[in-house]
Coordinates of C-alpha atoms in Angstrom, one line a residue:
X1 CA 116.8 50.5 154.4
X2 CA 114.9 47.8 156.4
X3 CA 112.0 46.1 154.7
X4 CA 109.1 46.9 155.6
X5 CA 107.2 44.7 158.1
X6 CA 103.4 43.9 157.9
X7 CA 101.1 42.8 160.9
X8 CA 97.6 41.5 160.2
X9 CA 95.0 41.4 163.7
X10 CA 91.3 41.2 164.2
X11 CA 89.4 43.9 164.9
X12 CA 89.3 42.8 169.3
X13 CA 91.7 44.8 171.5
X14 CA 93.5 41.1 172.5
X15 CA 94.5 40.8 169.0
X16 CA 95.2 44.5 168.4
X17 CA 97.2 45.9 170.8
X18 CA 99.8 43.5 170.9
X19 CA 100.1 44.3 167.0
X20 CA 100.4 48.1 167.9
X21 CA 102.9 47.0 171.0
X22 CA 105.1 45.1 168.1
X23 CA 104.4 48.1 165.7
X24 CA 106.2 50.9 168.1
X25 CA 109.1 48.8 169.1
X26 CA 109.9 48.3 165.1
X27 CA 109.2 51.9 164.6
X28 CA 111.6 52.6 167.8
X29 CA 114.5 50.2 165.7
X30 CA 114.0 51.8 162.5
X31 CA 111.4 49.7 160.4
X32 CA 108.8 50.6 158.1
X33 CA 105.4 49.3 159.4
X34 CA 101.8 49.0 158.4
X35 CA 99.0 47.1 160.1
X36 CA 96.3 45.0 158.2
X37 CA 93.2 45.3 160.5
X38 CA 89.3 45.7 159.7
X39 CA 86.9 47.9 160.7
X40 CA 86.5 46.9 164.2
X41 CA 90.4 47.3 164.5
X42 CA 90.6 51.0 162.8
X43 CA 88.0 52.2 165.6
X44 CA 90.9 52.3 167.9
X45 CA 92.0 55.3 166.5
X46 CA 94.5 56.1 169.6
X47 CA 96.1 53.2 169.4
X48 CA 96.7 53.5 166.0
X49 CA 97.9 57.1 166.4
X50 CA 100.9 57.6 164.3
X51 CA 101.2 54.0 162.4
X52 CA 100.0 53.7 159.1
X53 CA 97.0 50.8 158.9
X54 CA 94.5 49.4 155.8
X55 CA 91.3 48.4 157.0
X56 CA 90.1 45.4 155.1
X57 CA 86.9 43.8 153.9
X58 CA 86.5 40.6 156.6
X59 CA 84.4 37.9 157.5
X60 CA 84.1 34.6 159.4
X61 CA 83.7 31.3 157.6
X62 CA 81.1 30.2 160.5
X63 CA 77.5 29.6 159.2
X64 CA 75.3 28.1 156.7
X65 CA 76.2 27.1 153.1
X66 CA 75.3 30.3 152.1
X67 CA 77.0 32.4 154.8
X68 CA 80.3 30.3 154.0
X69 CA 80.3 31.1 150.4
X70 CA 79.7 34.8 151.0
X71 CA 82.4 35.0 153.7
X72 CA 84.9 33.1 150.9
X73 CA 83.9 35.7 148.4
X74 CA 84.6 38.7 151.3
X75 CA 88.2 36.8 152.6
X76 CA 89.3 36.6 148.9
X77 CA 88.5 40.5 148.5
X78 CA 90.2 41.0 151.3
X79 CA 93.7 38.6 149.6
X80 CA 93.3 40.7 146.8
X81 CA 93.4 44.2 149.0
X82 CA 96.4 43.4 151.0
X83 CA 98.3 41.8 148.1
X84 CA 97.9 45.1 146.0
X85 CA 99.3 47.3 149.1
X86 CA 101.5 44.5 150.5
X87 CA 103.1 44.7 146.8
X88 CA 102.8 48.4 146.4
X89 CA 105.1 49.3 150.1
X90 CA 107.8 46.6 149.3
X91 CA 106.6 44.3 152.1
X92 CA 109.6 41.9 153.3
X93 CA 107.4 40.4 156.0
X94 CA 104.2 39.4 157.5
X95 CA 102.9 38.4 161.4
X96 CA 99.9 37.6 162.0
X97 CA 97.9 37.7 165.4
X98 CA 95.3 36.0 164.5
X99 CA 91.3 36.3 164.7
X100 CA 89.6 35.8 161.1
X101 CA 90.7 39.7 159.9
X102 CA 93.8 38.1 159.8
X103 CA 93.7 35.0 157.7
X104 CA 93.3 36.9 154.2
X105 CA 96.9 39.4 154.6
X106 CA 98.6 36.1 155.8
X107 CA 97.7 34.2 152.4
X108 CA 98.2 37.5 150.6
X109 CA 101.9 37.6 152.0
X110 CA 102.3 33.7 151.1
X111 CA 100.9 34.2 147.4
X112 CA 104.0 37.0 147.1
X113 CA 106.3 34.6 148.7
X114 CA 106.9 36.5 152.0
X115 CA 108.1 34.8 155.4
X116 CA 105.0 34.5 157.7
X117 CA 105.2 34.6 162.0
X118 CA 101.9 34.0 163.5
X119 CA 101.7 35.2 167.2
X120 CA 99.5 33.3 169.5
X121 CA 98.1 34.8 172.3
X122 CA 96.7 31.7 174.7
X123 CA 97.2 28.4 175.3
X124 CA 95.7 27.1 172.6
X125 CA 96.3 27.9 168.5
X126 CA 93.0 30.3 167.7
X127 CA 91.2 29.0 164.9
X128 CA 92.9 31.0 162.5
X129 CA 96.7 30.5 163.8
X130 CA 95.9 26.9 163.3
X131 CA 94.7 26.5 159.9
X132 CA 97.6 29.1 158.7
X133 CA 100.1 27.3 160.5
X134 CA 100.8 25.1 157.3
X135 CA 102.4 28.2 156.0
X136 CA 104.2 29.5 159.0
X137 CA 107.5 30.3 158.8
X138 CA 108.0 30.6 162.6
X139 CA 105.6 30.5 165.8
X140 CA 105.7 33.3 168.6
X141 CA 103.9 31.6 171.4
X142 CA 102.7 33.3 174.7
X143 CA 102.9 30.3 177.4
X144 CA 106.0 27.5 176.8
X145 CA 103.2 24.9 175.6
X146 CA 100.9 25.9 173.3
X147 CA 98.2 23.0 172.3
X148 CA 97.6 22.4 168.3
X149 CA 101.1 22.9 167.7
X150 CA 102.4 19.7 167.8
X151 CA 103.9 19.0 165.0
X152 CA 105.5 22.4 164.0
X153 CA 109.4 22.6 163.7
X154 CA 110.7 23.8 167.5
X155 CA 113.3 25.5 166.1
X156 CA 111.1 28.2 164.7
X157 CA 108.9 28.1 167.5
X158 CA 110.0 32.0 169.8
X159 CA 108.6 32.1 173.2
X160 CA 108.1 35.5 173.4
X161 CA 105.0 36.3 175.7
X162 CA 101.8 38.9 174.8
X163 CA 102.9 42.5 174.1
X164 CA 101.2 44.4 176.3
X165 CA 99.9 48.1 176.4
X166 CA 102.0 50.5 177.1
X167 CA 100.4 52.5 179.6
X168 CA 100.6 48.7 181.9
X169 CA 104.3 48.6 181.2
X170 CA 104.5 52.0 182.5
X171 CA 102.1 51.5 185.8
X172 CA 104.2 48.2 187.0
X173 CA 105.0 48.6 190.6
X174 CA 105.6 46.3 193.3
X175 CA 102.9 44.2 195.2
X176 CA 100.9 46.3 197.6
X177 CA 102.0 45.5 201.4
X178 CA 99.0 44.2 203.6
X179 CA 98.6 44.4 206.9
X180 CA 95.3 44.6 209.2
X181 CA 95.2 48.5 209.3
X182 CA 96.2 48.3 205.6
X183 CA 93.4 49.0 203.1
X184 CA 92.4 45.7 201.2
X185 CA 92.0 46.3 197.2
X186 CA 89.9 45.0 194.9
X187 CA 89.5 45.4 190.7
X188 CA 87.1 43.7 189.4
X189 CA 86.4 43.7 185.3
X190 CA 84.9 42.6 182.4
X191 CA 85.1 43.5 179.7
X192 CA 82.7 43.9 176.7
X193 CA 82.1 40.6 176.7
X194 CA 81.6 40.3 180.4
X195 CA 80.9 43.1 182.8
X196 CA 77.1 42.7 183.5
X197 CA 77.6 38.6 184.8
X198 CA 80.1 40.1 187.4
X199 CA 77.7 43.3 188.4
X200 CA 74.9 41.1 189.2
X201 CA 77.1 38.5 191.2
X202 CA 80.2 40.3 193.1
X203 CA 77.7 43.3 195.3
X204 CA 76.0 40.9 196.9
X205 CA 79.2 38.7 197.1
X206 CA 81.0 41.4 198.6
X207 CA 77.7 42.7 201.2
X208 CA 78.1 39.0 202.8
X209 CA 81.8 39.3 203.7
X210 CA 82.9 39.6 207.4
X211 CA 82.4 43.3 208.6
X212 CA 86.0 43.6 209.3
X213 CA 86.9 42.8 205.9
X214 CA 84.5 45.4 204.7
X215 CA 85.8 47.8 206.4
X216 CA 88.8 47.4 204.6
X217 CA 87.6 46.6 201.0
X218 CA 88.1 49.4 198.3
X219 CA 86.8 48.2 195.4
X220 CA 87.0 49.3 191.6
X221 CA 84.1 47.1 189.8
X222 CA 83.4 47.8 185.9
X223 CA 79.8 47.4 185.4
X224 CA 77.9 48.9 182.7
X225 CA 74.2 48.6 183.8
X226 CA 71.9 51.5 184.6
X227 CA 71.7 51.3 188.2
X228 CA 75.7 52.2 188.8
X229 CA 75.2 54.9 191.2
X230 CA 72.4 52.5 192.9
X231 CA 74.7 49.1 193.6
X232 CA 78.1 51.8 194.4
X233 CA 75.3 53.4 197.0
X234 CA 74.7 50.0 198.5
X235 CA 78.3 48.9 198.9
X236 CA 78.9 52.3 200.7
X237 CA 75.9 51.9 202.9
X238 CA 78.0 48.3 204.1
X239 CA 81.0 50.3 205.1
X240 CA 83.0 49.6 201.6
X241 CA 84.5 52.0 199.7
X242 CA 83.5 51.5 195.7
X243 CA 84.1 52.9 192.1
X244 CA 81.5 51.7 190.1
X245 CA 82.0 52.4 186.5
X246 CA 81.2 51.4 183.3
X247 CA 84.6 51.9 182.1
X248 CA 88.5 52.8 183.8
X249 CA 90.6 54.8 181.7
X250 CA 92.9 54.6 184.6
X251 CA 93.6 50.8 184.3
X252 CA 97.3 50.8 184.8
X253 CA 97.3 52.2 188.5
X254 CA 94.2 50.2 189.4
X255 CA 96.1 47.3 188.0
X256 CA 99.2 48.0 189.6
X257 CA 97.6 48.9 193.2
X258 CA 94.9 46.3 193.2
X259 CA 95.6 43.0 196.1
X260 CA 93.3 40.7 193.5
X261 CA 91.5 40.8 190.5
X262 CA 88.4 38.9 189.0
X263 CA 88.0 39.2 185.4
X264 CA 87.9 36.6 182.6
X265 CA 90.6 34.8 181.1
X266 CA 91.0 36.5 177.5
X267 CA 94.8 36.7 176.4
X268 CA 94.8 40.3 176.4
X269 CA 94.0 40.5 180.0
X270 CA 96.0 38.0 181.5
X271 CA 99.1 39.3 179.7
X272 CA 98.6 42.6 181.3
X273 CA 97.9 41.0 184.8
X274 CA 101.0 38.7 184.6
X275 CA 103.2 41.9 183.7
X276 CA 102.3 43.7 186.4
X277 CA 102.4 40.9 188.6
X278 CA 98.9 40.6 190.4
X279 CA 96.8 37.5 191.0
X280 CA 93.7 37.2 189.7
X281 CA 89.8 34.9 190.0
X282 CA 89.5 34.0 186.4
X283 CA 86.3 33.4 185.5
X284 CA 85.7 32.0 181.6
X285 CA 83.5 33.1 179.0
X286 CA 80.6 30.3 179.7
X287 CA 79.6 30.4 175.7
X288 CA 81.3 32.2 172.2
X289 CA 84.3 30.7 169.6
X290 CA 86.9 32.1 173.1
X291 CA 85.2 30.0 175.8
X292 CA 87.6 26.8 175.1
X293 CA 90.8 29.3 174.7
X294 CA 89.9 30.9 178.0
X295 CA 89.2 27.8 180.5
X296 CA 92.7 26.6 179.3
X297 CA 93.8 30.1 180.2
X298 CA 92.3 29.5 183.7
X299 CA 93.1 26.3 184.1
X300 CA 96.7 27.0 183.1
X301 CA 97.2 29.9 185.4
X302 CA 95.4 28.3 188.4
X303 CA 97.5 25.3 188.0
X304 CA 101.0 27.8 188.0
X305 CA 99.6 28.8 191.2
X306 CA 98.6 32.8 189.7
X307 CA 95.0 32.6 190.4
X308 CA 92.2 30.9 190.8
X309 CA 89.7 29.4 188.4
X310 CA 85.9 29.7 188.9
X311 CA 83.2 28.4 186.1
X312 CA 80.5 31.3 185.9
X313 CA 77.8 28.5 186.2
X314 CA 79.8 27.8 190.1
X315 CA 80.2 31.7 190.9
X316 CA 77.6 32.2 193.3
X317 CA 77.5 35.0 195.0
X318 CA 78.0 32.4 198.2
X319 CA 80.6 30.7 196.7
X320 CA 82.5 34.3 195.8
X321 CA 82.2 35.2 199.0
X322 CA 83.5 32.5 200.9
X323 CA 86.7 32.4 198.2
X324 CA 87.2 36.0 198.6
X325 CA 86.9 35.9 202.7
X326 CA 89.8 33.4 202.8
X327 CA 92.5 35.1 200.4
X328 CA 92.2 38.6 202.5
X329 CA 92.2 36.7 205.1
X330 CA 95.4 34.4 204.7
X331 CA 98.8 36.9 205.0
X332 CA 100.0 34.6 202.6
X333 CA 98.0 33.4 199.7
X334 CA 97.6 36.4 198.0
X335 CA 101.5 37.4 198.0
X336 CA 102.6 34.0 196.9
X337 CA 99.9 33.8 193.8
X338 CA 101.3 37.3 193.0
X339 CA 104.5 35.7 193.4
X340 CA 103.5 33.2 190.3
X341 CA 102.1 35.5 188.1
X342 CA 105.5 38.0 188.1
X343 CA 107.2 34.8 187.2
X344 CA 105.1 34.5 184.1
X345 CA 104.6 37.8 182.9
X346 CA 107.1 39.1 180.1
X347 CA 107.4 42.8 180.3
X348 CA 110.1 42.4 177.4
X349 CA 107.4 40.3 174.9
X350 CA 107.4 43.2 172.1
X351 CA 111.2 43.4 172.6
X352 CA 111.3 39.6 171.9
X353 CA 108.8 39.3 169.5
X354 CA 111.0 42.3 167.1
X355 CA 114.1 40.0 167.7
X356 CA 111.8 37.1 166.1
X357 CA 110.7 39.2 163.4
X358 CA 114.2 40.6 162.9
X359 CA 115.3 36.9 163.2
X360 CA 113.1 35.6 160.0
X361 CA 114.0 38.8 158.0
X362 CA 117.8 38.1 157.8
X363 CA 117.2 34.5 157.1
X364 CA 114.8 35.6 154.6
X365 CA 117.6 38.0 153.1
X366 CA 120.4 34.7 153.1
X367 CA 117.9 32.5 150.9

């Protein structure tokens, strides 16, 4: 019987679902799994559906003197929980996605002397990844460089790519044609961290655009405030055709039949956006631990020619316009940046991220 195979993530969806992506495709080959998560993790109870999970006592190490040395008290409850189940399944392994849920299972699986593989989601080692990566037995990066790990062996570093949801790996579909009688889409989200900058900015961005263009525009904007129905109204009333919602549980086909995207530059996102293929405006978090991990994002992706980066303190609603008026205008930018992005994206990441795990595993078993 395969050993069983542990995965620790935090509690966000960018560290969780491409735990439960990993999860399934063991489950597919045969393994035994369980995921270490808290309780922000175990509230996505469809994801989870069907694979057995331990939510964890958790807690950042940011803060005062006294903050630190109840969060040390909290992480080492949380050693001393996964140990005791880590111990009690027969664990053989541990991966870690990082986010601070994740730092006590991956020193619970060193202190039983099992093989760690962090996965790291963005261009840069997450707090976490880096101070674990000591005790790393092999790196699964996302993107071919990955800054702070300089230093680590490179032959157990995997390029592997971000597992991805799914319900994206099932929507992927070729680039929508355009053509001047051809409708022009638009998806614009932001998550939880970032819907209400993008309500307030892309209407009247998208009001000042040529009249031909809005003719044109069909546009799926996620925006959470209270006057939805009143900013979809005024978009309509300028001859565009809008969705405003607070949420899309239809991602995958707006994905996969949006021209352009604008959304911000979390891992998550831009692994789903690379996988199907479709170029995106990536506008960083402007503040929080993720703002440095997502302008490299940007900057990354705008440099490989898959989209364009845009500081929120420079998205105008001027300056949005005038970006957005010359992509649908130009027959070619949009198709080429699309282009880029397929290059990138790894549909195959959960696939390649088992052969890593199943990789460390049989070395494990030959020491």
């Amino acid at each position: 019987m395969k050993p069983l195979v542990a995965l620790a993530a935090g509690g966000t969806g960018g560290h969780l679902f491409p735990a439960v992506a990993l999860a399934r495709e063991l489950m597919a080959r045969g393994c035994r799994v369980v995921v270490h998560t808290e309780r922000r993790g175990a509230q996505y109870a469809q994801a989870l559906d069907g694979i057995e999970h331990v939510v964890l006592p958790a807690s950042s190490l940011e803060g005062g003197v006294v903050a630190k040395a109840k969060a040390v008290l909290t992480i080492l409850r949380g050693v001393l929980a996964s140990r005791a189940d880590l111990r009690r399944r027969g664990a053989g392994l541990m991966v870690g996605f990082g986010g601070y849920p994740s730092f006590a299972p991956a020193l619970a699986a060193k202190s039983l002397g099992l093989p760690l593989l962090l996965h790291e989601q963005a261009t840069r080692l997450s707090k976490a990844n880096a101070q674990l990566l000591r005790f790393a037995d092999g790196l699964a990066t996302s993107f071919p460089q990955v800054a702070g790990a300089e230093g680590f062996d490179p032959q157990k570093i995997f390029v592997t790519g971000n597992p991805v949801r799914q319900s994206i790996l099932e929507a992927r579909g070729d680039y929508p044609p355009l053509g001047e009688d051809l409708p022009l889409r638009l998806l614009v989200v932001g998550g939880s961290q970032g819907a209400a900058v993008f309500g307030r900015v892309v209407p009247p961005a998208l009001l000042a655009l040529p009249e031909a263009i809005r003719a044109r525009l069909q546009v799926s904007l996620q925006y959470r405030g209270d006057d939805g129905d009143a900013v979809a109204a005024r978009l309509r009333g300028a001859g565009i055709d809008a969705a405003v919602r607070p949420f899309f549980d239809d991602m995958g086909a707006r994905l996969r039949d949006a021209h352009l995207v604008v959304a911000r530059a979390g891992a998550s996102t831009i692994a789903e956006m690379l996988v199907m293929g479709r170029p995106a405006v990536f506008v960083p978090l402007p503040h929080g631990g993720s703002r440095e991990e997502q302008r490299r994002n940007a900057e990354t992706l705008a440099k490989a020619g898959a989209g364009w980066h845009m500081p929120e303190a420079e998205m105008t609603p001027a300056r949005l316009s005038e970006l957005l008026a010359g992509l649908f205008s130009s027959p070619t930018a949009l198709p080429r940046a699309a282009r880029a992005a397929a290059s990138l994206g790894r549909p195959d990441a959960a696939a390649r991220l088992a052969d890593a795990v199943e990789r460390l595993l049989e070395h494990a078993r030959r020491d």
